[in-house]
Amino acid sequence: MDFANVLFGGPCNRRCPYCIGELLPDRVNVDNRDVFPPAGIDRFVDEVNARGIREIVFTGTTTDPQLYRHEVPLLELLRSRISGARYSVHTNGAVALQKIDVFNRYDRACISLPSFDPEIYARHMGSRQVPDVARILERARIPVKISCVLDADNARDLERFLSRCRALGVRRVVLRRQFGDTRTWEVPLRQTGTYRGNPVYDHDGVEVTYWDFDATTSTSLNLFADGSLGEEYLLVRSASRAAV
Ligand code: SF4
């Protein structure tokens, strides 16, 4: 097993029309933003240790992980009980600057950013407020990757988007499809390899991976907000089979 997700639930500061949490059973989407430690953490730690998982991700089903009010105590708890693991936060970046000291407590971060254009950003994220990625990168002390969900809006502008990322100092970008979207977007770049079955491209020194959930060979352990544990990479499948 490759990695483990700690998933948070509750209201979000964005309203993405393709929010994965909306596809999950209500029982796993409980609001745990103020619950410390999260329900099910002991079993999660035991499973992570038993399986030798060394990549742990803080992310959300219906909320942003940086809206969790106990990020630092939870990182400390996990670091004290799991040796040698790396921690990353997968966030929309909306409060990253406000919480930059907390953001820098992770080993690395991934920010969801469909576009720098407020109109396109709003169609994807339900808000015109594009996070100040330049400032976040200036203040970040950890590697920051950008994750971009493609659709017809932003796929046509991909090269400009990648150039802007590069100018800001981003060195890794992941392109994703919306869940259930079977369209394939053209990536007009030179392929340099593959990562877990996904094509990898180069854009003037920026490593661009076109992440295809359906084709990926990754698997994960998922701790849902209600304390249930599930396996499989696709959260929707994982939640429907989670042991309660
Ligand atoms: S930022 Fe994430 S959790 Fe929040 S609405 Fe968008 S997809 Fe859902």
PDB file of C-alpha atoms and ligand atoms in Angstrom:
ATOM      1  CA  MET A   1       0.000   0.000   0.000  1.00  0.00           C
ATOM      2  CA  ASP A   2       1.431   3.381  -1.026  1.00  0.00           C
ATOM      3  CA  PHE A   3      -0.075   6.012   1.221  1.00  0.00           C
ATOM      4  CA  ALA A   4      -2.706   6.818   3.818  1.00  0.00           C
ATOM      5  CA  ASN A   5      -5.225   9.665   3.872  1.00  0.00           C
ATOM      6  CA  VAL A   6      -6.558  11.390   6.975  1.00  0.00           C
ATOM      7  CA  LEU A   7      -9.851  12.831   5.727  1.00  0.00           C
ATOM      8  CA  PHE A   8     -11.728  15.767   7.230  1.00  0.00           C
ATOM      9  CA  GLY A   9     -15.403  16.632   6.876  1.00  0.00           C
ATOM     10  CA  GLY A  10     -17.500  19.750   7.475  1.00  0.00           C
ATOM     11  CA  PRO A  11     -18.327  23.014   5.704  1.00  0.00           C
ATOM     12  CA  CYS A  12     -15.748  24.222   3.164  1.00  0.00           C
ATOM     13  CA  ASN A  13     -14.508  27.663   2.137  1.00  0.00           C
ATOM     14  CA  ARG A  14     -14.992  26.732  -1.527  1.00  0.00           C
ATOM     15  CA  ARG A  15     -17.967  25.194  -3.369  1.00  0.00           C
ATOM     16  CA  CYS A  16     -16.577  23.039  -6.162  1.00  0.00           C
ATOM     17  CA  PRO A  17     -19.324  21.528  -8.324  1.00  0.00           C
ATOM     18  CA  TYR A  18     -17.291  18.305  -8.560  1.00  0.00           C
ATOM     19  CA  CYS A  19     -16.575  18.021  -4.818  1.00  0.00           C
ATOM     20  CA  ILE A  20     -15.852  14.341  -4.186  1.00  0.00           C
ATOM     21  CA  GLY A  21     -17.523  14.458  -0.776  1.00  0.00           C
ATOM     22  CA  GLU A  22     -20.924  14.927  -2.402  1.00  0.00           C
ATOM     23  CA  LEU A  23     -20.573  11.441  -3.906  1.00  0.00           C
ATOM     24  CA  LEU A  24     -19.810   9.767  -0.597  1.00  0.00           C
ATOM     25  CA  PRO A  25     -22.322   8.373   1.902  1.00  0.00           C
ATOM     26  CA  ASP A  26     -23.435  11.055   4.409  1.00  0.00           C
ATOM     27  CA  ARG A  27     -22.240   8.962   7.339  1.00  0.00           C
ATOM     28  CA  VAL A  28     -18.567   9.495   6.428  1.00  0.00           C
ATOM     29  CA  ASN A  29     -18.926  13.274   5.952  1.00  0.00           C
ATOM     30  CA  VAL A  30     -19.435  14.246   9.590  1.00  0.00           C
ATOM     31  CA  ASP A  31     -17.970  17.574  10.695  1.00  0.00           C
ATOM     32  CA  ASN A  32     -14.733  16.683  12.532  1.00  0.00           C
ATOM     33  CA  ARG A  33     -12.926  20.025  12.155  1.00  0.00           C
ATOM     34  CA  ASP A  34     -12.812  20.409  15.918  1.00  0.00           C
ATOM     35  CA  VAL A  35     -12.352  16.787  16.950  1.00  0.00           C
ATOM     36  CA  PHE A  36      -8.985  15.883  18.475  1.00  0.00           C
ATOM     37  CA  PRO A  37      -7.785  13.276  18.058  1.00  0.00           C
ATOM     38  CA  PRO A  38      -9.933  12.270  15.068  1.00  0.00           C
ATOM     39  CA  ALA A  39     -12.198   9.246  15.559  1.00  0.00           C
ATOM     40  CA  GLY A  40     -10.491   5.972  14.653  1.00  0.00           C
ATOM     41  CA  ILE A  41      -6.943   7.329  14.963  1.00  0.00           C
ATOM     42  CA  ASP A  42      -5.638   4.393  17.040  1.00  0.00           C
ATOM     43  CA  ARG A  43      -6.715   1.813  14.486  1.00  0.00           C
ATOM     44  CA  PHE A  44      -5.370   4.034  11.690  1.00  0.00           C
ATOM     45  CA  VAL A  45      -1.933   4.247  13.367  1.00  0.00           C
ATOM     46  CA  ASP A  46      -1.891   0.473  13.925  1.00  0.00           C
ATOM     47  CA  GLU A  47      -2.752  -0.203  10.270  1.00  0.00           C
ATOM     48  CA  VAL A  48      -0.196   2.315   8.961  1.00  0.00           C
ATOM     49  CA  ASN A  49       2.522   0.730  11.102  1.00  0.00           C
ATOM     50  CA  ALA A  50       1.482  -2.831  10.277  1.00  0.00           C
ATOM     51  CA  ARG A  51       1.553  -2.096   6.530  1.00  0.00           C
ATOM     52  CA  GLY A  52       4.747  -0.009   6.608  1.00  0.00           C
ATOM     53  CA  ILE A  53       3.054   3.011   4.984  1.00  0.00           C
ATOM     54  CA  ARG A  54       5.373   6.023   4.951  1.00  0.00           C
ATOM     55  CA  GLU A  55       3.333   8.654   3.070  1.00  0.00           C
ATOM     56  CA  ILE A  56       0.491  10.279   5.010  1.00  0.00           C
ATOM     57  CA  VAL A  57      -1.807  12.887   3.488  1.00  0.00           C
ATOM     58  CA  PHE A  58      -4.116  15.324   5.289  1.00  0.00           C
ATOM     59  CA  THR A  59      -7.015  16.039   2.962  1.00  0.00           C
ATOM     60  CA  GLY A  60     -10.791  16.423   3.003  1.00  0.00           C
ATOM     61  CA  THR A  61     -13.945  14.895   1.659  1.00  0.00           C
ATOM     62  CA  THR A  62     -16.212  17.926   2.113  1.00  0.00           C
ATOM     63  CA  THR A  63     -13.862  20.464   3.715  1.00  0.00           C
ATOM     64  CA  ASP A  64     -10.340  21.756   3.407  1.00  0.00           C
ATOM     65  CA  PRO A  65      -7.788  20.094   5.734  1.00  0.00           C
ATOM     66  CA  GLN A  66      -6.468  23.496   6.789  1.00  0.00           C
ATOM     67  CA  LEU A  67      -9.898  24.205   8.286  1.00  0.00           C
ATOM     68  CA  TYR A  68      -9.129  21.431  10.783  1.00  0.00           C
ATOM     69  CA  ARG A  69      -8.385  23.222  14.058  1.00  0.00           C
ATOM     70  CA  HIS A  70      -5.779  20.785  15.394  1.00  0.00           C
ATOM     71  CA  GLU A  71      -3.358  20.245  12.509  1.00  0.00           C
ATOM     72  CA  VAL A  72      -0.186  20.696  14.581  1.00  0.00           C
ATOM     73  CA  PRO A  73      -1.210  18.486  17.549  1.00  0.00           C
ATOM     74  CA  LEU A  74      -2.316  15.800  15.092  1.00  0.00           C
ATOM     75  CA  LEU A  75       0.991  15.993  13.187  1.00  0.00           C
ATOM     76  CA  GLU A  76       2.852  15.720  16.491  1.00  0.00           C
ATOM     77  CA  LEU A  77       0.738  12.778  17.607  1.00  0.00           C
ATOM     78  CA  LEU A  78       1.291  10.894  14.343  1.00  0.00           C
ATOM     79  CA  ARG A  79       5.010  11.717  14.225  1.00  0.00           C
ATOM     80  CA  SER A  80       5.397  10.356  17.751  1.00  0.00           C
ATOM     81  CA  ARG A  81       3.658   7.084  16.900  1.00  0.00           C
ATOM     82  CA  ILE A  82       4.742   6.394  13.287  1.00  0.00           C
ATOM     83  CA  SER A  83       8.444   6.503  12.540  1.00  0.00           C
ATOM     84  CA  GLY A  84       9.925   7.659   9.264  1.00  0.00           C
ATOM     85  CA  ALA A  85       6.704   8.851   7.590  1.00  0.00           C
ATOM     86  CA  ARG A  86       6.372  11.995   5.462  1.00  0.00           C
ATOM     87  CA  TYR A  87       3.310  14.202   5.814  1.00  0.00           C
ATOM     88  CA  SER A  88       1.663  16.274   3.139  1.00  0.00           C
ATOM     89  CA  VAL A  89      -1.394  18.525   3.033  1.00  0.00           C
ATOM     90  CA  HIS A  90      -3.663  18.537  -0.011  1.00  0.00           C
ATOM     91  CA  THR A  91      -5.417  21.872   0.230  1.00  0.00           C
ATOM     92  CA  ASN A  92      -7.249  24.474  -1.813  1.00  0.00           C
ATOM     93  CA  GLY A  93      -4.744  26.984  -0.394  1.00  0.00           C
ATOM     94  CA  ALA A  94      -7.446  29.442   0.697  1.00  0.00           C
ATOM     95  CA  VAL A  95      -6.066  29.825   4.237  1.00  0.00           C
ATOM     96  CA  ALA A  96      -2.462  28.768   3.567  1.00  0.00           C
ATOM     97  CA  LEU A  97      -1.098  32.285   4.076  1.00  0.00           C
ATOM     98  CA  GLN A  98      -3.133  32.876   7.226  1.00  0.00           C
ATOM     99  CA  LYS A  99      -1.782  29.592   8.590  1.00  0.00           C
ATOM    100  CA  ILE A 100       1.647  29.636   6.950  1.00  0.00           C
ATOM    101  CA  ASP A 101       3.448  28.490  10.105  1.00  0.00           C
ATOM    102  CA  VAL A 102       1.150  25.468  10.274  1.00  0.00           C
ATOM    103  CA  PHE A 103       1.466  24.911   6.496  1.00  0.00           C
ATOM    104  CA  ASN A 104       5.240  24.746   6.937  1.00  0.00           C
ATOM    105  CA  ARG A 105       4.939  22.021   9.577  1.00  0.00           C
ATOM    106  CA  TYR A 106       4.129  19.479   6.852  1.00  0.00           C
ATOM    107  CA  ASP A 107       6.900  17.916   4.781  1.00  0.00           C
ATOM    108  CA  ARG A 108       5.273  19.029   1.548  1.00  0.00           C
ATOM    109  CA  ALA A 109       2.050  20.433   0.150  1.00  0.00           C
ATOM    110  CA  CYS A 110      -0.206  20.135  -2.864  1.00  0.00           C
ATOM    111  CA  ILE A 111      -2.494  23.056  -3.762  1.00  0.00           C
ATOM    112  CA  SER A 112      -5.561  22.576  -5.981  1.00  0.00           C
ATOM    113  CA  LEU A 113      -5.538  25.330  -8.562  1.00  0.00           C
ATOM    114  CA  PRO A 114      -7.565  25.014 -11.784  1.00  0.00           C
ATOM    115  CA  SER A 115      -6.609  28.459 -13.125  1.00  0.00           C
ATOM    116  CA  PHE A 116      -5.145  31.857 -12.279  1.00  0.00           C
ATOM    117  CA  ASP A 117      -8.111  33.468 -14.078  1.00  0.00           C
ATOM    118  CA  PRO A 118     -10.795  34.418 -11.497  1.00  0.00           C
ATOM    119  CA  GLU A 119     -13.645  33.586 -13.920  1.00  0.00           C
ATOM    120  CA  ILE A 120     -12.371  30.083 -14.680  1.00  0.00           C
ATOM    121  CA  TYR A 121     -11.349  29.579 -11.059  1.00  0.00           C
ATOM    122  CA  ALA A 122     -14.897  30.491  -9.961  1.00  0.00           C
ATOM    123  CA  ARG A 123     -16.468  27.974 -12.323  1.00  0.00           C
ATOM    124  CA  HIS A 124     -14.316  25.242 -10.772  1.00  0.00           C
ATOM    125  CA  MET A 125     -14.208  26.329  -7.141  1.00  0.00           C
ATOM    126  CA  GLY A 126     -17.382  28.390  -6.582  1.00  0.00           C
ATOM    127  CA  SER A 127     -15.418  31.519  -5.592  1.00  0.00           C
ATOM    128  CA  ARG A 128     -13.550  34.227  -7.517  1.00  0.00           C
ATOM    129  CA  GLN A 129     -10.857  34.439  -4.867  1.00  0.00           C
ATOM    130  CA  VAL A 130      -7.789  32.818  -6.380  1.00  0.00           C
ATOM    131  CA  PRO A 131      -5.253  32.040  -3.653  1.00  0.00           C
ATOM    132  CA  ASP A 132      -2.109  34.169  -3.825  1.00  0.00           C
ATOM    133  CA  VAL A 133       0.110  31.323  -4.997  1.00  0.00           C
ATOM    134  CA  ALA A 134       3.086  33.642  -5.581  1.00  0.00           C
ATOM    135  CA  ARG A 135       3.020  34.782  -1.953  1.00  0.00           C
ATOM    136  CA  ILE A 136       2.422  31.245  -0.663  1.00  0.00           C
ATOM    137  CA  LEU A 137       5.476  30.034  -2.589  1.00  0.00           C
ATOM    138  CA  GLU A 138       7.548  32.922  -1.289  1.00  0.00           C
ATOM    139  CA  ARG A 139       6.718  32.019   2.291  1.00  0.00           C
ATOM    140  CA  ALA A 140       6.684  28.239   1.929  1.00  0.00           C
ATOM    141  CA  ARG A 141       9.623  26.366   3.434  1.00  0.00           C
ATOM    142  CA  ILE A 142       8.433  23.032   1.994  1.00  0.00           C
ATOM    143  CA  PRO A 143       8.039  21.801  -1.621  1.00  0.00           C
ATOM    144  CA  VAL A 144       4.691  22.862  -3.097  1.00  0.00           C
ATOM    145  CA  LYS A 145       3.059  20.995  -5.962  1.00  0.00           C
ATOM    146  CA  ILE A 146       0.073  22.300  -7.951  1.00  0.00           C
ATOM    147  CA  SER A 147      -2.878  20.048  -8.780  1.00  0.00           C
ATOM    148  CA  CYS A 148      -5.088  21.173 -11.671  1.00  0.00           C
ATOM    149  CA  VAL A 149      -8.392  19.537 -12.631  1.00  0.00           C
ATOM    150  CA  LEU A 150      -8.829  19.923 -16.362  1.00  0.00           C
ATOM    151  CA  ASP A 151     -11.981  20.639 -18.299  1.00  0.00           C
ATOM    152  CA  ALA A 152     -12.779  22.443 -21.545  1.00  0.00           C
ATOM    153  CA  ASP A 153     -12.308  25.823 -19.793  1.00  0.00           C
ATOM    154  CA  ASN A 154      -8.715  25.479 -18.772  1.00  0.00           C
ATOM    155  CA  ALA A 155      -7.411  22.683 -21.015  1.00  0.00           C
ATOM    156  CA  ARG A 156      -7.166  25.107 -23.945  1.00  0.00           C
ATOM    157  CA  ASP A 157      -5.068  27.466 -21.849  1.00  0.00           C
ATOM    158  CA  LEU A 158      -2.778  24.804 -20.443  1.00  0.00           C
ATOM    159  CA  GLU A 159       0.542  26.074 -21.749  1.00  0.00           C
ATOM    160  CA  ARG A 160      -0.047  29.561 -20.359  1.00  0.00           C
ATOM    161  CA  PHE A 161      -1.054  28.068 -17.010  1.00  0.00           C
ATOM    162  CA  LEU A 162       2.102  25.943 -16.855  1.00  0.00           C
ATOM    163  CA  SER A 163       4.286  28.896 -17.851  1.00  0.00           C
ATOM    164  CA  ARG A 164       2.777  30.977 -15.056  1.00  0.00           C
ATOM    165  CA  CYS A 165       3.409  28.137 -12.592  1.00  0.00           C
ATOM    166  CA  ARG A 166       6.996  27.927 -13.763  1.00  0.00           C
ATOM    167  CA  ALA A 167       7.506  31.691 -13.428  1.00  0.00           C
ATOM    168  CA  LEU A 168       6.304  31.462  -9.834  1.00  0.00           C
ATOM    169  CA  GLY A 169       8.838  28.751  -9.028  1.00  0.00           C
ATOM    170  CA  VAL A 170       6.528  25.708  -9.113  1.00  0.00           C
ATOM    171  CA  ARG A 171       8.495  22.629 -10.116  1.00  0.00           C
ATOM    172  CA  ARG A 172       5.775  19.943 -10.122  1.00  0.00           C
ATOM    173  CA  VAL A 173       2.241  20.056 -11.532  1.00  0.00           C
ATOM    174  CA  VAL A 174      -0.330  17.263 -11.544  1.00  0.00           C
ATOM    175  CA  LEU A 175      -3.111  17.388 -14.134  1.00  0.00           C
ATOM    176  CA  ARG A 176      -6.265  15.477 -13.228  1.00  0.00           C
ATOM    177  CA  ARG A 177      -9.612  14.672 -14.763  1.00  0.00           C
ATOM    178  CA  GLN A 178     -12.864  15.305 -12.944  1.00  0.00           C
ATOM    179  CA  PHE A 179     -14.172  12.162 -11.289  1.00  0.00           C
ATOM    180  CA  GLY A 180     -16.203  10.211 -13.843  1.00  0.00           C
ATOM    181  CA  ASP A 181     -15.025  12.372 -16.768  1.00  0.00           C
ATOM    182  CA  THR A 182     -13.898  10.067 -19.550  1.00  0.00           C
ATOM    183  CA  ARG A 183     -12.652  12.788 -21.890  1.00  0.00           C
ATOM    184  CA  THR A 184      -8.914  12.864 -22.555  1.00  0.00           C
ATOM    185  CA  TRP A 185      -7.306  16.289 -22.713  1.00  0.00           C
ATOM    186  CA  GLU A 186      -4.421  16.869 -25.023  1.00  0.00           C
ATOM    187  CA  VAL A 187      -1.191  17.716 -23.229  1.00  0.00           C
ATOM    188  CA  PRO A 188       0.964  19.457 -25.874  1.00  0.00           C
ATOM    189  CA  LEU A 189       4.237  18.577 -24.195  1.00  0.00           C
ATOM    190  CA  ARG A 190       7.121  16.154 -24.619  1.00  0.00           C
ATOM    191  CA  GLN A 191       6.550  12.959 -22.631  1.00  0.00           C
ATOM    192  CA  THR A 192       9.615  12.067 -20.583  1.00  0.00           C
ATOM    193  CA  GLY A 193       8.420   8.982 -18.718  1.00  0.00           C
ATOM    194  CA  THR A 194       5.676   7.485 -16.597  1.00  0.00           C
ATOM    195  CA  TYR A 195       4.844   7.469 -12.898  1.00  0.00           C
ATOM    196  CA  ARG A 196       2.699   4.600 -11.608  1.00  0.00           C
ATOM    197  CA  GLY A 197       1.201   4.175 -15.035  1.00  0.00           C
ATOM    198  CA  ASN A 198       0.598   7.906 -15.601  1.00  0.00           C
ATOM    199  CA  PRO A 199       2.401   9.860 -18.340  1.00  0.00           C
ATOM    200  CA  VAL A 200       4.978  12.417 -17.207  1.00  0.00           C
ATOM    201  CA  TYR A 201       5.919  15.446 -19.321  1.00  0.00           C
ATOM    202  CA  ASP A 202       8.432  18.237 -19.152  1.00  0.00           C
ATOM    203  CA  HIS A 203       7.548  21.903 -19.521  1.00  0.00           C
ATOM    204  CA  ASP A 204      10.779  23.920 -19.387  1.00  0.00           C
ATOM    205  CA  GLY A 205      11.897  22.173 -16.220  1.00  0.00           C
ATOM    206  CA  VAL A 206       8.431  21.744 -14.683  1.00  0.00           C
ATOM    207  CA  GLU A 207       7.535  18.084 -14.183  1.00  0.00           C
ATOM    208  CA  VAL A 208       3.939  17.606 -15.330  1.00  0.00           C
ATOM    209  CA  THR A 209       2.109  14.366 -14.526  1.00  0.00           C
ATOM    210  CA  TYR A 210      -1.231  13.596 -16.141  1.00  0.00           C
ATOM    211  CA  TRP A 211      -2.861  11.654 -13.333  1.00  0.00           C
ATOM    212  CA  ASP A 212      -5.527   9.278 -14.521  1.00  0.00           C
ATOM    213  CA  PHE A 213      -7.301   7.866 -11.459  1.00  0.00           C
ATOM    214  CA  ASP A 214      -8.771   4.974 -13.364  1.00  0.00           C
ATOM    215  CA  ALA A 215      -5.417   3.849 -14.726  1.00  0.00           C
ATOM    216  CA  THR A 216      -3.321   4.431 -11.633  1.00  0.00           C
ATOM    217  CA  THR A 217      -1.751   1.563  -9.779  1.00  0.00           C
ATOM    218  CA  SER A 218      -1.685   3.387  -6.428  1.00  0.00           C
ATOM    219  CA  THR A 219      -3.679   2.234  -3.433  1.00  0.00           C
ATOM    220  CA  SER A 220      -4.404   3.959  -0.134  1.00  0.00           C
ATOM    221  CA  LEU A 221      -5.719   3.511   3.360  1.00  0.00           C
ATOM    222  CA  ASN A 222      -8.403   6.090   4.172  1.00  0.00           C
ATOM    223  CA  LEU A 223      -9.448   7.293   7.621  1.00  0.00           C
ATOM    224  CA  PHE A 224     -12.851   8.938   7.127  1.00  0.00           C
ATOM    225  CA  ALA A 225     -14.176  11.703   9.366  1.00  0.00           C
ATOM    226  CA  ASP A 226     -16.578   9.317  11.122  1.00  0.00           C
ATOM    227  CA  GLY A 227     -13.662   7.050  12.143  1.00  0.00           C
ATOM    228  CA  SER A 228     -14.255   4.325   9.569  1.00  0.00           C
ATOM    229  CA  LEU A 229     -11.302   2.929   7.643  1.00  0.00           C
ATOM    230  CA  GLY A 230     -11.400   2.088   3.953  1.00  0.00           C
ATOM    231  CA  GLU A 231      -8.966   0.872   1.340  1.00  0.00           C
ATOM    232  CA  GLU A 232      -8.625   1.441  -2.404  1.00  0.00           C
ATOM    233  CA  TYR A 233      -7.502   4.521  -4.220  1.00  0.00           C
ATOM    234  CA  LEU A 234     -10.905   5.799  -5.309  1.00  0.00           C
ATOM    235  CA  LEU A 235     -12.505   7.348  -2.250  1.00  0.00           C
ATOM    236  CA  VAL A 236     -15.982   6.652  -3.561  1.00  0.00           C
ATOM    237  CA  ARG A 237     -15.293   2.931  -3.692  1.00  0.00           C
ATOM    238  CA  SER A 238     -13.338   3.053  -0.479  1.00  0.00           C
ATOM    239  CA  ALA A 239     -16.166   4.755   1.416  1.00  0.00           C
ATOM    240  CA  SER A 240     -18.802   2.375   0.142  1.00  0.00           C
ATOM    241  CA  ARG A 241     -16.742  -0.558   1.447  1.00  0.00           C
ATOM    242  CA  ALA A 242     -15.366   1.080   4.595  1.00  0.00           C
ATOM    243  CA  ALA A 243     -15.565  -1.051   7.699  1.00  0.00           C
ATOM    244  CA  VAL A 244     -17.795   0.841  10.132  1.00  0.00           C
TER     245      VAL A 244
HETATM  246  S1  SF4 B   1     -12.109  22.614  -1.917  1.00  0.00           S
HETATM  247 FE1  SF4 B   1     -12.264  20.355  -1.830  1.00  0.00          FE
HETATM  248  S2  SF4 B   1     -13.610  19.911  -0.092  1.00  0.00           S
HETATM  249 FE2  SF4 B   1     -13.865  22.112  -0.613  1.00  0.00          FE
HETATM  250  S3  SF4 B   1     -15.649  22.143  -2.003  1.00  0.00           S
HETATM  251 FE3  SF4 B   1     -13.777  22.000  -3.262  1.00  0.00          FE
HETATM  252  S4  SF4 B   1     -13.485  19.803  -3.620  1.00  0.00           S
HETATM  253 FE4  SF4 B   1     -14.936  19.987  -1.903  1.00  0.00          FE
END
